[in-house]
mmCIF file with all atom_site columns, C-alpha atoms in Angstrom:
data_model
loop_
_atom_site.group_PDB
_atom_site.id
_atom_site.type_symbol
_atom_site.label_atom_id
_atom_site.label_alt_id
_atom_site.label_comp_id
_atom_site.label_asym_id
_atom_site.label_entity_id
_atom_site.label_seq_id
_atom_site.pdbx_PDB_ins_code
_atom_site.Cartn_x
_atom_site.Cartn_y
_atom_site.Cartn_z
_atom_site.occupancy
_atom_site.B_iso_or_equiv
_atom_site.pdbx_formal_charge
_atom_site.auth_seq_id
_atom_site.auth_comp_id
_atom_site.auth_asym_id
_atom_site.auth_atom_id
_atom_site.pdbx_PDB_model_num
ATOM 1  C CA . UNK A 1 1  ? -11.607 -6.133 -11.034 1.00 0.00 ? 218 UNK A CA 1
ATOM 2  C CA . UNK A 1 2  ? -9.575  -6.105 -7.674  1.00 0.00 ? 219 UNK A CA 1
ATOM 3  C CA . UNK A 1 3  ? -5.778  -5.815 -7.324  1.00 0.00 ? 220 UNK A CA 1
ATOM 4  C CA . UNK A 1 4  ? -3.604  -8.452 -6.148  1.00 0.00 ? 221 UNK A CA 1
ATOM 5  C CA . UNK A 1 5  ? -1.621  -5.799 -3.770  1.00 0.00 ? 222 UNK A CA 1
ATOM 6  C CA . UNK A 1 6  ? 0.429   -8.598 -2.218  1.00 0.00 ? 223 UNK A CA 1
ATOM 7  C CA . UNK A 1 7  ? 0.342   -9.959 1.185   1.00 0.00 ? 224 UNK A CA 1
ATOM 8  C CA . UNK A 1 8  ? 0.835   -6.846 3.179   1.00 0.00 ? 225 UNK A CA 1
ATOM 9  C CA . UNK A 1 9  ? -3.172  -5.791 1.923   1.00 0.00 ? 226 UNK A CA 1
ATOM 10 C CA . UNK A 1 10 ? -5.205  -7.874 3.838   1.00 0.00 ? 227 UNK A CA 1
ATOM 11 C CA . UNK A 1 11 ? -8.661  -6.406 2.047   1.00 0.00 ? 228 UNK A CA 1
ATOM 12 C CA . UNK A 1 12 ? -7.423  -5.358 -1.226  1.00 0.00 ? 229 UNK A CA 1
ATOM 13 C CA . UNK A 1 13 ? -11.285 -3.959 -2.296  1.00 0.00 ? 230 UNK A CA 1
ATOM 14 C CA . UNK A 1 14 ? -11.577 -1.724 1.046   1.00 0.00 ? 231 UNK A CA 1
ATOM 15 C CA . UNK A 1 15 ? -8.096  -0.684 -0.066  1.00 0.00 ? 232 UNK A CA 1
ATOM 16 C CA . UNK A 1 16 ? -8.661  0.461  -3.780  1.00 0.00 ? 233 UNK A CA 1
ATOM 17 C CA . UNK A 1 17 ? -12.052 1.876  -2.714  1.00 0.00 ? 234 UNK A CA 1
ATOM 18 C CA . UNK A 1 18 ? -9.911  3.627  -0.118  1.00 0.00 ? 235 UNK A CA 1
ATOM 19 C CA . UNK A 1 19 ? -7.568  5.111  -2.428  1.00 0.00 ? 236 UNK A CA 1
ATOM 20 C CA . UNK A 1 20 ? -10.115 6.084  -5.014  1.00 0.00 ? 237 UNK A CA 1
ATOM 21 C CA . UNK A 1 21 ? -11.758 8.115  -2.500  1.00 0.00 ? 238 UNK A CA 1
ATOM 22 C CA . UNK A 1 22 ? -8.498  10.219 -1.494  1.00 0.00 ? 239 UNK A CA 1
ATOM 23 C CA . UNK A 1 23 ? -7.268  8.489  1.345   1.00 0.00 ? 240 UNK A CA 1
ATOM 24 C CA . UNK A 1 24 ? -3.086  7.801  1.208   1.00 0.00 ? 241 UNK A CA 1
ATOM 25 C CA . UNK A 1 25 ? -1.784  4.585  1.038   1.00 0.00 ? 242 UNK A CA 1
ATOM 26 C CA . UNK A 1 26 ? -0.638  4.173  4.079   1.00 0.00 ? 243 UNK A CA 1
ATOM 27 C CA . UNK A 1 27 ? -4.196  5.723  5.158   1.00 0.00 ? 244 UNK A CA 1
ATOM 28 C CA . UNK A 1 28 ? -6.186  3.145  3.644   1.00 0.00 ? 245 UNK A CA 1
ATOM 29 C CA . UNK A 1 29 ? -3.778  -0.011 3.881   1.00 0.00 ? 246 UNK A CA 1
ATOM 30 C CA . UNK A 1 30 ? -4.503  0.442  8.030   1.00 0.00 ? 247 UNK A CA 1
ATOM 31 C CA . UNK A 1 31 ? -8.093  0.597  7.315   1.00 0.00 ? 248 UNK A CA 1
ATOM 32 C CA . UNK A 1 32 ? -8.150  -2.285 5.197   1.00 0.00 ? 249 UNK A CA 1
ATOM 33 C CA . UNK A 1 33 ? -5.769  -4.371 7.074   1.00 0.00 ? 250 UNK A CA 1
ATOM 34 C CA . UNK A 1 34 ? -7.985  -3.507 10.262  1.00 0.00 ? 251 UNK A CA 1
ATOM 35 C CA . UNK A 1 35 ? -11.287 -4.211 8.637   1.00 0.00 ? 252 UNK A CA 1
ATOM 36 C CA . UNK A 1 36 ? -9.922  -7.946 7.169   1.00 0.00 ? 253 UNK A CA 1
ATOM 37 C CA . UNK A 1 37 ? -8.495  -8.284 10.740  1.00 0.00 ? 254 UNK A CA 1
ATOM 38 C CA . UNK A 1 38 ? -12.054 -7.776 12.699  1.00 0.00 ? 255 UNK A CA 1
ATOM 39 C CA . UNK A 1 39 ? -9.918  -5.028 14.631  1.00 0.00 ? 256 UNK A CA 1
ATOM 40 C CA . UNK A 1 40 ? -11.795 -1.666 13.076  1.00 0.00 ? 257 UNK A CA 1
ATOM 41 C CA . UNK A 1 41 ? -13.416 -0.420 15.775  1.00 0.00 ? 258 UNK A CA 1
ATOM 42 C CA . UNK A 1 42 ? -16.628 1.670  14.946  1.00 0.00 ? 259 UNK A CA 1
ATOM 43 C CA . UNK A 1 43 ? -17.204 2.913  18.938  1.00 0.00 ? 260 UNK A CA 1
ATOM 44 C CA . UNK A 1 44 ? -15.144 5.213  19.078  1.00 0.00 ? 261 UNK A CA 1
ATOM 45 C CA . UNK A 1 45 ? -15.943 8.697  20.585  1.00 0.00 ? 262 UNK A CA 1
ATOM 46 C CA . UNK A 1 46 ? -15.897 12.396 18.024  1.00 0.00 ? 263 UNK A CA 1
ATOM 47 C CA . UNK A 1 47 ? -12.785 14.111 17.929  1.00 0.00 ? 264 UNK A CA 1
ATOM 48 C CA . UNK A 1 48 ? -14.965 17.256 18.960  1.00 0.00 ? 265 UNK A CA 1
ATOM 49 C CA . UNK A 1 49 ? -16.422 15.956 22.115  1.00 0.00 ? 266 UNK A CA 1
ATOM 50 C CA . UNK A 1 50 ? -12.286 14.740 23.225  1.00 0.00 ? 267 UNK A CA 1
ATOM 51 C CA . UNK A 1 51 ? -10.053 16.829 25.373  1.00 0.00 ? 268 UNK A CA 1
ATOM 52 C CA . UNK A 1 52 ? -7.604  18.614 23.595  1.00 0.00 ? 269 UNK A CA 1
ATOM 53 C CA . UNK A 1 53 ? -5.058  16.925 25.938  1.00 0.00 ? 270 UNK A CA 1
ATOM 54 C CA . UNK A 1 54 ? -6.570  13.633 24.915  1.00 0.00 ? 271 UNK A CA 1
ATOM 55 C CA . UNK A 1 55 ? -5.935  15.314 21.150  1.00 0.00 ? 272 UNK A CA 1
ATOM 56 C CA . UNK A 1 56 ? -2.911  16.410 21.944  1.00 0.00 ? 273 UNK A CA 1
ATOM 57 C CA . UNK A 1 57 ? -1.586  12.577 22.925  1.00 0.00 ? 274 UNK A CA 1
ATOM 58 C CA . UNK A 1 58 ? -3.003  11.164 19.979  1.00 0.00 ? 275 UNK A CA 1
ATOM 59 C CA . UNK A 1 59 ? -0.985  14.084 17.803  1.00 0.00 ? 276 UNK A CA 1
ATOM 60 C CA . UNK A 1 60 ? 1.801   13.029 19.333  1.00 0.00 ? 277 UNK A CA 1
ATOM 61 C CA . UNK A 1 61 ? 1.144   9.312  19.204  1.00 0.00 ? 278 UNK A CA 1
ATOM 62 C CA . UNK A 1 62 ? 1.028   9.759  15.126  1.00 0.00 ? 279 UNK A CA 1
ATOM 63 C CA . UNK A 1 63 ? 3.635   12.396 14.647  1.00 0.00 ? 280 UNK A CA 1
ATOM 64 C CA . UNK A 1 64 ? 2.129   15.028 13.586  1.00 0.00 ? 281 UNK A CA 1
ATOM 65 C CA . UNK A 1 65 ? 4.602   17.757 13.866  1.00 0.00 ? 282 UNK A CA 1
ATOM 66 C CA . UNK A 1 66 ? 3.797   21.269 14.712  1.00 0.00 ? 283 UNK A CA 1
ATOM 67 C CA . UNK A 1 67 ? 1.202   19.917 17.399  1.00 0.00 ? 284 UNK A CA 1
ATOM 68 C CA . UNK A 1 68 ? 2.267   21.960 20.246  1.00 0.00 ? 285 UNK A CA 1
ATOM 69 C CA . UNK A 1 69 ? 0.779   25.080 18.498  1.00 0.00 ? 286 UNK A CA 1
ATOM 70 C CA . UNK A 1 70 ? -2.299  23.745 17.426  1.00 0.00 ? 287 UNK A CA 1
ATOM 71 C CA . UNK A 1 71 ? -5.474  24.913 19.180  1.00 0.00 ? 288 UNK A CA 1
ATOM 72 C CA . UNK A 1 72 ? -8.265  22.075 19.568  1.00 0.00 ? 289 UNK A CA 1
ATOM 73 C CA . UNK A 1 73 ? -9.490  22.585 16.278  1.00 0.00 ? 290 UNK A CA 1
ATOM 74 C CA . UNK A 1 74 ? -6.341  22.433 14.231  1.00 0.00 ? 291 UNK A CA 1
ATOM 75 C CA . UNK A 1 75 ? -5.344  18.969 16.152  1.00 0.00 ? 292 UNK A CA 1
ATOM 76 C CA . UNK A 1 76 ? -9.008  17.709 14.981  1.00 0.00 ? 293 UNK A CA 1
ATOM 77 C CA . UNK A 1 77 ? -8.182  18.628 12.146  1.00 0.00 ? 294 UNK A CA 1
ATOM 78 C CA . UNK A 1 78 ? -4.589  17.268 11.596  1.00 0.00 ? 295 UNK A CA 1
ATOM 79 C CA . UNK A 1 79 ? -5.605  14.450 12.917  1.00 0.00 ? 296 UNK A CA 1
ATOM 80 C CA . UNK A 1 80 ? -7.991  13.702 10.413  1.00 0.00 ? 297 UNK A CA 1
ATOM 81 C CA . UNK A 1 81 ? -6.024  14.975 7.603   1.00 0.00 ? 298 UNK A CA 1
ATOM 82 C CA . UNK A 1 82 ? -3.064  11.854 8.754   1.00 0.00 ? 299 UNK A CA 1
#
């Protein structure tokens, strides 16, 4: 049975089968929140085939920390890690 996780979980399944899977909190709230919300956008280009400029901006966008060392690889795969 699904979790009441108050009104700040806007798809409280998506959310639990978020966290079960190994995504953080935070991770999977925005997913959930996004899905419930008609906002999670399924279009969007790989991180592989994006320059590592265009990486570099999202990085930065997120706060990953460290990012101005990172080669196009390790921003693909901060990025994902976030």
């Amino acid at each position: 049975m699904t979790t009441d996780h108050g009104p700040t979980i806007k798809d409280d399944e998506m959310y639990e089968m978020l966290v079960e899977a190994g995504a953080s909190k935070e991770k999977a709230a925005r997913i959930a929140n996004a899905r419930a919300n008609g906002t999670l956008a399924h279009n969007s280009t790989h991180l592989e085939h994006r320059s590592k400029d265009t990486l570099y901006a999202q990085a930065r966008e997120i706060g990953i920390e460290g990012r101005s060392t990172m080669n196009k690889a390790e921003l693909i795969d901060a990025i994902r890690a976030h």
